[in-house]
Tab-separated table of C-alpha atoms in Angstrom:
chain	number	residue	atom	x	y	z
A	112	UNK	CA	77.300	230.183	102.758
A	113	UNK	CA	75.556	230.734	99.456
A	114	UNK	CA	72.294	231.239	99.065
A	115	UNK	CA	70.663	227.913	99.488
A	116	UNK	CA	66.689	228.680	98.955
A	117	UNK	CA	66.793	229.798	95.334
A	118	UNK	CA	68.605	228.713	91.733
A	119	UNK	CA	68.834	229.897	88.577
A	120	UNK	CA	68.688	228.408	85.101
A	121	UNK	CA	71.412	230.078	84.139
A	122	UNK	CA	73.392	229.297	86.450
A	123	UNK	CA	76.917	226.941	86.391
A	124	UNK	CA	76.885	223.965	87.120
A	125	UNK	CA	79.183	224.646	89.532
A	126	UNK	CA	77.503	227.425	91.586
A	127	UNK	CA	73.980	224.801	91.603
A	128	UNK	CA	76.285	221.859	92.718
A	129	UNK	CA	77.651	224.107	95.766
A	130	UNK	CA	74.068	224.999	96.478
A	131	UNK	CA	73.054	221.281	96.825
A	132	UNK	CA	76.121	220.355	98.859
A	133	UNK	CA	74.756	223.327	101.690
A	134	UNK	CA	71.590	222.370	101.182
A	135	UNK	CA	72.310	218.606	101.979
A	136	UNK	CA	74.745	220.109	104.973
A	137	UNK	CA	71.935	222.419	106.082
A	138	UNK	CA	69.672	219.297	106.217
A	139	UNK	CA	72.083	216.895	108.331
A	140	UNK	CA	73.081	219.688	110.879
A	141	UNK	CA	72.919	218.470	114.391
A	142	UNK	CA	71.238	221.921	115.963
A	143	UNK	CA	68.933	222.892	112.935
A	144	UNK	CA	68.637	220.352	110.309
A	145	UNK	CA	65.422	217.912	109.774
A	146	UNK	CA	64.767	215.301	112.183
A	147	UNK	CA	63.967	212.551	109.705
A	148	UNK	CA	67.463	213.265	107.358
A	149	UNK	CA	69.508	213.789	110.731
A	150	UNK	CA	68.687	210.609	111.648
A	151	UNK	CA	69.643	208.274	108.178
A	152	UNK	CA	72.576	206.383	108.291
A	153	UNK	CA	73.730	204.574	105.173
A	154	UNK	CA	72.169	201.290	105.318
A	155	UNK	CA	68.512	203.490	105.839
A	156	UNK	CA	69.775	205.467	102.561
A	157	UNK	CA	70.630	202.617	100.336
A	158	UNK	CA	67.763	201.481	99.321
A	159	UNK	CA	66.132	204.916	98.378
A	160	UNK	CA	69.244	204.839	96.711
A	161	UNK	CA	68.402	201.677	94.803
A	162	UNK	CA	64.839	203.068	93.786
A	163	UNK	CA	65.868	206.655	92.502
A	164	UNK	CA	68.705	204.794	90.292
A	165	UNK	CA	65.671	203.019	89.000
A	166	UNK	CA	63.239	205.502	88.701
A	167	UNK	CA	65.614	207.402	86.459
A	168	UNK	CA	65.699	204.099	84.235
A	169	UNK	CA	61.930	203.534	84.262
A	170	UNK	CA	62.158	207.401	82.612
A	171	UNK	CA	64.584	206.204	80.372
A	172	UNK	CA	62.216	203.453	78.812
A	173	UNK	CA	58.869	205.544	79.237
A	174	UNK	CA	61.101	208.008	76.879
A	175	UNK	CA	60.049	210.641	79.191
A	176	UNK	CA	63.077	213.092	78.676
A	177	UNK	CA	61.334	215.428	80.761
A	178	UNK	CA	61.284	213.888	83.556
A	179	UNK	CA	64.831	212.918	83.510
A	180	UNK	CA	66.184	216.282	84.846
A	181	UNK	CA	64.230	215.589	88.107
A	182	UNK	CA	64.733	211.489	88.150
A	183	UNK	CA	68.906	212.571	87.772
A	184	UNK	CA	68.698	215.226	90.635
A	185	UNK	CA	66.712	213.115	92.942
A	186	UNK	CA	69.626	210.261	92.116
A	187	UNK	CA	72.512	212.901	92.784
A	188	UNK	CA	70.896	213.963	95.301
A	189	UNK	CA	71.423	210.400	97.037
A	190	UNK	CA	74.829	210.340	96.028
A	191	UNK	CA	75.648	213.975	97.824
A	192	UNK	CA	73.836	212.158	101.143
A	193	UNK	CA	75.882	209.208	101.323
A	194	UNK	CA	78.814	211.731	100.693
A	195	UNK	CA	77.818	214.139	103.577
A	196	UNK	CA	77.152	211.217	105.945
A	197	UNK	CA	81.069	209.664	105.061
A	198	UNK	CA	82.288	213.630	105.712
A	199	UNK	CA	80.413	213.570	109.013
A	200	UNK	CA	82.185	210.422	109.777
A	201	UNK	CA	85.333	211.447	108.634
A	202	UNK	CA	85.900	208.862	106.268
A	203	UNK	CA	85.946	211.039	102.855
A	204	UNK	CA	83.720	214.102	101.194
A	205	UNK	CA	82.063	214.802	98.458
A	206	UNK	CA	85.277	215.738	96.252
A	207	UNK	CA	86.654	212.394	96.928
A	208	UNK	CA	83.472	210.888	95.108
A	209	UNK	CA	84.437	213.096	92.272
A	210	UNK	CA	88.079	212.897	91.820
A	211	UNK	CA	87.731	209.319	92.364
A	212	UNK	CA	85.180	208.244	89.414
A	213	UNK	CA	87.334	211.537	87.198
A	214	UNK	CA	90.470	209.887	87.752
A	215	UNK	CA	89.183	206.744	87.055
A	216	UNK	CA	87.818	207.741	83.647
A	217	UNK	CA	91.086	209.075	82.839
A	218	UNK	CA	92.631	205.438	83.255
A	219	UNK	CA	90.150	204.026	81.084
A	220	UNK	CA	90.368	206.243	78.722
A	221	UNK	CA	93.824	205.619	77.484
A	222	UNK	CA	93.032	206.598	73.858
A	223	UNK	CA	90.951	209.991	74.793
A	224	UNK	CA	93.610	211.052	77.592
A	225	UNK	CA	96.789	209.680	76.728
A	226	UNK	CA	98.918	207.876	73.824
A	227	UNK	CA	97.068	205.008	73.747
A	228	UNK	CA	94.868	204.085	70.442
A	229	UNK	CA	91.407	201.963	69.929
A	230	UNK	CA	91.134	200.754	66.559
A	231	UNK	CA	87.214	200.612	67.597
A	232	UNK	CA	84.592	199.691	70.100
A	233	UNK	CA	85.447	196.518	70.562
A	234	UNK	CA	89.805	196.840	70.976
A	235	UNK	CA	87.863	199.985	73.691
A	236	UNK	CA	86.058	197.634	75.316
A	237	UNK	CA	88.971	195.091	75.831
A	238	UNK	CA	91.175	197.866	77.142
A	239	UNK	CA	88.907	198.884	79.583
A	240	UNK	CA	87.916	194.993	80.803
A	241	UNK	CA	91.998	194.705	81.343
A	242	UNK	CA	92.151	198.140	83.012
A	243	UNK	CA	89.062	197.191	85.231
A	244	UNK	CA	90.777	193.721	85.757
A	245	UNK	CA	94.214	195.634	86.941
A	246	UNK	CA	92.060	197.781	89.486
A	247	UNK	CA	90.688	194.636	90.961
A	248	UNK	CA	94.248	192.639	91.133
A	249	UNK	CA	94.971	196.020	92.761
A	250	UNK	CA	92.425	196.009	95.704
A	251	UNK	CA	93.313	192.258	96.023
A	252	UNK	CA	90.005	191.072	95.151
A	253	UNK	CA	90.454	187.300	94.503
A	254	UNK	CA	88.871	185.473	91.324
A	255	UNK	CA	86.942	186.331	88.298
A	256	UNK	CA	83.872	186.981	90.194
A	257	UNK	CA	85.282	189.179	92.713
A	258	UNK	CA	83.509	192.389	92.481
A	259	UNK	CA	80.600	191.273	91.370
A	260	UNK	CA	78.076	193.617	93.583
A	261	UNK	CA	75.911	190.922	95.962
A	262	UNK	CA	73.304	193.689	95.775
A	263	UNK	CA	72.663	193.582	92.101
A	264	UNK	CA	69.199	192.419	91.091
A	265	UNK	CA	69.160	188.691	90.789
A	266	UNK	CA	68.883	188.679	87.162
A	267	UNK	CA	71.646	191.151	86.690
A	268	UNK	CA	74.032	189.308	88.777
A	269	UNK	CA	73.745	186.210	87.082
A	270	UNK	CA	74.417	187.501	83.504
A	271	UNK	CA	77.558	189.409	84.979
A	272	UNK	CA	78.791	186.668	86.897
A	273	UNK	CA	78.471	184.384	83.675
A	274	UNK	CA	79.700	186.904	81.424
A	275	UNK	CA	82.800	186.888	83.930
A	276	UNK	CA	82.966	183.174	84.003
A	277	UNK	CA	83.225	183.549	80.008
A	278	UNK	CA	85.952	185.435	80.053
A	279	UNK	CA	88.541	182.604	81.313
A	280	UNK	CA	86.411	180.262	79.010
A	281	UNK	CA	83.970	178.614	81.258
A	282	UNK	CA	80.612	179.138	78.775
A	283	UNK	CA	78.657	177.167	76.357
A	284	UNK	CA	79.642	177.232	72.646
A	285	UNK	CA	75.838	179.088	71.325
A	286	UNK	CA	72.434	179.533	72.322
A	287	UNK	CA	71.178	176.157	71.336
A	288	UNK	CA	73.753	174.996	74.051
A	289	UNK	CA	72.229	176.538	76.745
A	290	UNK	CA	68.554	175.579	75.546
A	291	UNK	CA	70.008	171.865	76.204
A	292	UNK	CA	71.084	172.761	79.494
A	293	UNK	CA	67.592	174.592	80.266
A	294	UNK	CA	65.331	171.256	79.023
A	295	UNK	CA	67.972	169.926	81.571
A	296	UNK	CA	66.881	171.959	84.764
A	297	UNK	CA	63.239	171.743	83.571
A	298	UNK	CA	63.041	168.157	83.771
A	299	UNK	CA	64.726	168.624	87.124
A	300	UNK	CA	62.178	170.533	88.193
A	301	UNK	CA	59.392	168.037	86.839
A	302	UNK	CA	60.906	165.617	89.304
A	303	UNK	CA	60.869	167.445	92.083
A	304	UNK	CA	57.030	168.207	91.822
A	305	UNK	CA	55.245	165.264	93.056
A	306	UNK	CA	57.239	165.385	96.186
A	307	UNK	CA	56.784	169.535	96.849
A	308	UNK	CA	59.914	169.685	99.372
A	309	UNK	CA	59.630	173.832	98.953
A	310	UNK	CA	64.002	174.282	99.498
A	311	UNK	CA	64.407	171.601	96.459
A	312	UNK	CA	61.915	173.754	94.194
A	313	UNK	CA	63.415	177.076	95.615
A	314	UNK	CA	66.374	175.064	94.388
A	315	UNK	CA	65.846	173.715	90.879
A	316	UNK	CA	63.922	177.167	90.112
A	317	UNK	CA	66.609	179.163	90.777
A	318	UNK	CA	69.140	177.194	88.124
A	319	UNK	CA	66.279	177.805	86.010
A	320	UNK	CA	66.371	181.102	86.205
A	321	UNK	CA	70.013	181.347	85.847
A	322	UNK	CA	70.187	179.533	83.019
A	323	UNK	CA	67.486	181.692	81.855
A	324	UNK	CA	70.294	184.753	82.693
A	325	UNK	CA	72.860	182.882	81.234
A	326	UNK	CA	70.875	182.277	77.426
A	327	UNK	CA	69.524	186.151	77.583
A	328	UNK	CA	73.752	186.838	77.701
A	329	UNK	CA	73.951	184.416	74.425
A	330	UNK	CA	71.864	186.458	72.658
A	331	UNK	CA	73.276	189.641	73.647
A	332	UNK	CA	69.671	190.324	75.329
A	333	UNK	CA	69.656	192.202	79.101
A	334	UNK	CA	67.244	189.624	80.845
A	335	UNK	CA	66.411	192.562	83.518
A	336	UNK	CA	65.320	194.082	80.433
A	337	UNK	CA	63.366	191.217	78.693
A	338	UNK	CA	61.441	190.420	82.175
A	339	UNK	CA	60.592	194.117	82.317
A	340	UNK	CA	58.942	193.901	79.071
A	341	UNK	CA	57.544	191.604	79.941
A	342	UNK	CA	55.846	192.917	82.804
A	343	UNK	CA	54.705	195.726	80.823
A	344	UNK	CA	53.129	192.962	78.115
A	345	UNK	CA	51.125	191.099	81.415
C-alpha cells in the first residue's frame, strides 16, 4: 500500500488521489478502521455531502481562493466515501465514478472530441440539452421533469423544473407576465389571512415562492443566489 500518512506538493495528481483512496479504505476497514466512519452508510453521508458541496460555494462568493483547495478536498473527499461504501457493497468503485462522468463529457463534447462543430455557446448549449435529453430517453425516465433531483434546494428545483417546462413551451411570454401572475398569488394569499387555516397559507406561500423562482429564471437571475444576497444584506 502506499504510504498513506504523508504527501507531497509535488506530487501527481495521481500518486495523491491513490493516497486518498487507502486512506478512505484504511478508514472503513472492518478490523482497524475508525468506529464513527465504519459505521456511515449513505443516507448518514449525504447530507455532509450536501454541506461540503456548499461550503465550497460559500468560498466561491467570499472570493476566498485559498480556501478552495481545502473546501474541494473535503468535497472529494465525500465523493471517494460514497465510492468506497458502493465497493464494499459490491455495487461499483471508485473508477466507475470516474469513467462514468469522463465518458460522459466525451458525449457532450461532440465539437472538442469528435466531428461535431458549435458555431458558439449557445448552438453548445443546445447540443448538450439534446444529448442530456437522449441520456434520459435512455434510462427511461418519463417526461420533461424527469430527472429533476427531489433533493435540490427548493428554490433551485423550481427554476429547473420551470426552465424544463419552457422547453416544450409551457412559460410566460416576459417578466411583466409573471409579475401578473405573482399580484395573482398575493391576493390569494390576502384571502386566506383572516381565516389562518396554516395548510392553505403553507399553500398559497409556496406558489408564491415559485412564482418568485419562476420570474428570477425570466431575468436570467439564480434565485438561490438572489435570496443569498440577500441574507448577507439582512
Amino acid at each position: 500500500m502506499p504510504e498513506t500518512r504523508t504527501g507531497h506538493p509535488s506530487a501527481p495528481a495521481e500518486t495523491e488521489l491513490r493516497r486518498l483512496l487507502d486512506i478512505m479504505a484504511a478508514l472503513r476497514d472492518p478490523a482497524t478502521g475508525c468506529p464513527w466512519d465504519k459505521q456511515q452508510t449513505f443516507a448518514t453521508i449525504a447530507p455532509y455531502t450536501i454541506e461540503e458541496a456548499y461550503e465550497v460555494a460559500d468560498a466561491i462568493a467570499r472570493g476566498d481562493v485559498a480556501a478552495l483547495p481545502d473546501e474541494l478536498g473535503d468535497l472529494l473527499f465525500q465523493v471517494v466515501y460514497h465510492a468506497r461504501m458502493a465497493e464494499e457493497a459490491g455495487h461499483f468503485a471508485f473508477a466507475d465514478v470516474a469513467r462514468t462522468i469522463a465518458d460522459k463529457m466525451i458525449r457532450r463534447h461532440p465539437h472538442v472530441f469528435g466531428d461535431a462543430a458549435a458555431r458558439d455557446a449557445a448552438s453548445q448549449s443546445a447540443a448538450w440539452e439534446a444529448q442530456k435529453s437522449a441520456e434520459r430517453a435512455a434510462r427511461a425516465e418519463a417526461g420533461i421533469l424527469a430527472g429533476v433531483p427531489a433533493a435540490l434546494p427548493a428554490l433551485m428545483r423550481a427554476a429547473k423544473l420551470t426552465a424544463r417546462a419552457a422547453r416544450v413551451g409551457f412559460d410566460w411570454p416576459d417578466a411583466a407576465a409573471v409579475l401578473d401572475k405573482l399580484d395573482e398569488e398575493i391576493a390569494e394569499l390576502r384571502a386566506e389571512l383572516p381565516e389562518a387555516r396554516t395548510e392553505r397559507l403553507a399553500d398559497e406561500v409556496g406558489d408564491l415562492l415559485f412564482v418568485l423562482a419562476n420570474l428570477a429564471r425570466k431575468l436570467d437571475l439564480d434565485p438561490e443566489v438572489c435570496l443569498r444576497q440577500a441574507n448577507l444584506k439582512f
